[in-house]
Amino acid sequence: MRNRLFGLLFVFLGLISCDKEKLIEENSLPAAARDFIDLHFGTQEIVQITRERENLTGIEYEVILNDGSEMKFDKSGACYSIDAGHNGIPDSVILPAILDYLTEHYSAERVVEWEKDKKIIKIELSNGLDLRFTQDGDFLKIDS
């Protein structure tokens, strides 16, 4: 009986954790996300937009640009993740305090990944180094 309950629980958890992805048009993307893309990546074209419904985190959007950059937005259109690969992320995305720190300590490197959560901004440089900053742009640590 106990094994059967665990089996049913496992199947149930598998079913509720399934993501529901749907390709959408640009006009279905929240206005804040469209404005962010226009402001920081205006010269790039959107290749694909996916809307994902996740049970625990709600709705998120993934946008892929023609240069290969990938961005993720929450349901309100706030960007929380960018992976620009070797292209590098535009300086306009990065807080001025973080840019100052990077210019002083890593001037030869580009920011290739950027992620923002409620407390921390995570930056990956072109040399593979991961740095952590506060929401105000104060350096916290190098993450290994």
Tab-separated table of C-alpha atoms in Angstrom:
chain	number	residue	atom	x	y	z
A	1	MET	CA	0.000	0.000	0.000
A	2	ARG	CA	2.779	2.410	0.894
A	3	ASN	CA	4.591	1.769	-2.406
A	4	ARG	CA	1.372	2.373	-4.311
A	5	LEU	CA	0.895	5.745	-2.550
A	6	PHE	CA	4.461	6.772	-3.385
A	7	GLY	CA	3.893	5.708	-6.985
A	8	LEU	CA	0.708	7.755	-7.251
A	9	LEU	CA	2.403	10.731	-5.617
A	10	PHE	CA	5.284	10.491	-8.103
A	11	VAL	CA	2.905	10.378	-11.087
A	12	PHE	CA	0.878	13.301	-9.700
A	13	LEU	CA	3.986	15.427	-9.148
A	14	GLY	CA	5.151	14.609	-12.663
A	15	LEU	CA	1.850	15.733	-14.135
A	16	ILE	CA	1.651	19.036	-12.250
A	17	SER	CA	5.251	19.947	-13.010
A	18	CYS	CA	4.814	19.688	-16.782
A	19	ASP	CA	5.552	22.963	-18.500
A	20	LYS	CA	3.133	24.199	-21.104
A	21	GLU	CA	5.014	26.030	-23.838
A	22	LYS	CA	3.440	28.020	-26.614
A	23	LEU	CA	4.981	30.083	-29.400
A	24	ILE	CA	3.513	33.562	-29.449
A	25	GLU	CA	3.696	36.682	-31.587
A	26	GLU	CA	5.610	39.786	-30.535
A	27	ASN	CA	2.424	41.739	-29.839
A	28	SER	CA	1.493	39.129	-27.185
A	29	LEU	CA	4.660	39.874	-25.217
A	30	PRO	CA	4.097	42.283	-22.289
A	31	ALA	CA	4.770	45.913	-23.204
A	32	ALA	CA	7.570	46.187	-20.622
A	33	ALA	CA	9.433	43.312	-22.298
A	34	ARG	CA	9.011	44.838	-25.779
A	35	ASP	CA	10.265	48.188	-24.458
A	36	PHE	CA	13.285	46.501	-22.821
A	37	ILE	CA	14.211	44.746	-26.068
A	38	ASP	CA	13.778	47.948	-28.117
A	39	LEU	CA	15.885	49.957	-25.671
A	40	HIS	CA	18.784	47.540	-25.207
A	41	PHE	CA	18.707	45.304	-28.307
A	42	GLY	CA	17.035	47.604	-30.840
A	43	THR	CA	19.255	46.573	-33.737
A	44	GLN	CA	18.401	42.881	-33.320
A	45	GLU	CA	15.335	41.093	-34.606
A	46	ILE	CA	13.190	38.737	-32.557
A	47	VAL	CA	13.355	35.220	-33.971
A	48	GLN	CA	11.159	33.381	-31.475
A	49	ILE	CA	9.050	34.063	-28.398
A	50	THR	CA	7.916	31.242	-26.155
A	51	ARG	CA	5.369	31.632	-23.395
A	52	GLU	CA	5.737	29.023	-20.674
A	53	ARG	CA	3.226	28.330	-17.959
A	54	GLU	CA	4.888	26.807	-14.947
A	55	ASN	CA	2.823	25.706	-11.987
A	56	LEU	CA	5.079	27.084	-9.296
A	57	THR	CA	6.404	30.279	-10.877
A	58	GLY	CA	3.501	31.273	-13.114
A	59	ILE	CA	4.057	32.576	-16.628
A	60	GLU	CA	7.418	33.429	-18.130
A	61	TYR	CA	8.536	34.429	-21.591
A	62	GLU	CA	11.685	33.399	-23.421
A	63	VAL	CA	12.834	35.553	-26.322
A	64	ILE	CA	15.505	34.563	-28.835
A	65	LEU	CA	17.100	37.221	-31.037
A	66	ASN	CA	18.736	36.798	-34.433
A	67	ASP	CA	22.232	37.132	-32.915
A	68	GLY	CA	21.524	34.125	-30.661
A	69	SER	CA	20.907	36.118	-27.483
A	70	GLU	CA	18.286	34.642	-25.180
A	71	MET	CA	16.277	36.581	-22.612
A	72	LYS	CA	13.741	35.570	-20.001
A	73	PHE	CA	10.962	37.804	-18.706
A	74	ASP	CA	8.466	37.330	-15.904
A	75	LYS	CA	4.705	37.646	-16.383
A	76	SER	CA	4.825	41.437	-16.041
A	77	GLY	CA	7.573	41.772	-18.642
A	78	ALA	CA	10.527	42.393	-16.316
A	79	CYS	CA	13.737	40.872	-17.638
A	80	TYR	CA	15.517	38.612	-15.174
A	81	SER	CA	17.966	36.667	-17.354
A	82	ILE	CA	20.069	37.320	-20.455
A	83	ASP	CA	22.494	34.956	-22.163
A	84	ALA	CA	24.222	36.807	-24.996
A	85	GLY	CA	26.988	34.276	-25.600
A	86	HIS	CA	30.118	35.658	-27.228
A	87	ASN	CA	28.255	38.803	-28.385
A	88	GLY	CA	28.224	40.337	-24.941
A	89	ILE	CA	25.411	42.177	-23.228
A	90	PRO	CA	24.972	45.896	-23.974
A	91	ASP	CA	26.313	48.182	-21.257
A	92	SER	CA	22.896	49.830	-21.051
A	93	VAL	CA	21.553	46.706	-19.298
A	94	ILE	CA	24.207	46.791	-16.563
A	95	LEU	CA	23.898	49.106	-13.538
A	96	PRO	CA	26.430	51.992	-13.656
A	97	ALA	CA	27.978	50.898	-10.333
A	98	ILE	CA	28.604	47.410	-11.748
A	99	LEU	CA	30.011	48.874	-14.975
A	100	ASP	CA	32.414	50.994	-12.929
A	101	TYR	CA	33.576	47.919	-10.998
A	102	LEU	CA	34.024	45.907	-14.200
A	103	THR	CA	35.927	48.736	-15.897
A	104	GLU	CA	38.287	49.001	-12.932
A	105	HIS	CA	38.903	45.274	-12.428
A	106	TYR	CA	38.029	43.457	-15.683
A	107	SER	CA	38.261	46.017	-18.472
A	108	ALA	CA	39.282	43.452	-21.103
A	109	GLU	CA	36.233	41.229	-20.492
A	110	ARG	CA	32.652	41.393	-21.746
A	111	VAL	CA	29.524	40.502	-19.799
A	112	VAL	CA	28.066	37.441	-21.536
A	113	GLU	CA	25.403	36.429	-19.006
A	114	TRP	CA	23.304	38.498	-16.623
A	115	GLU	CA	20.742	37.280	-14.117
A	116	LYS	CA	18.735	39.198	-11.555
A	117	ASP	CA	16.752	37.796	-8.674
A	118	LYS	CA	15.212	39.480	-5.648
A	119	LYS	CA	18.519	40.052	-3.865
A	120	ILE	CA	21.446	39.424	-6.208
A	121	ILE	CA	22.650	40.289	-9.703
A	122	LYS	CA	24.797	37.561	-11.202
A	123	ILE	CA	27.246	38.384	-13.974
A	124	GLU	CA	29.324	35.995	-16.071
A	125	LEU	CA	32.295	37.454	-17.901
A	126	SER	CA	33.762	36.315	-21.211
A	127	ASN	CA	36.655	34.682	-19.319
A	128	GLY	CA	34.156	32.424	-17.484
A	129	LEU	CA	34.383	34.257	-14.173
A	130	ASP	CA	31.096	34.572	-12.238
A	131	LEU	CA	30.591	37.676	-10.112
A	132	ARG	CA	27.834	38.499	-7.630
A	133	PHE	CA	26.521	41.990	-6.825
A	134	THR	CA	23.758	43.458	-4.684
A	135	GLN	CA	20.708	45.029	-6.334
A	136	ASP	CA	22.445	48.387	-5.800
A	137	GLY	CA	25.546	47.230	-7.683
A	138	ASP	CA	27.866	46.630	-4.734
A	139	PHE	CA	30.334	43.801	-5.336
A	140	LEU	CA	29.739	40.745	-3.129
A	141	LYS	CA	32.000	37.944	-4.308
A	142	ILE	CA	33.503	35.874	-7.073
A	143	ASP	CA	31.498	32.697	-7.440
A	144	SER	CA	33.441	29.579	-8.314
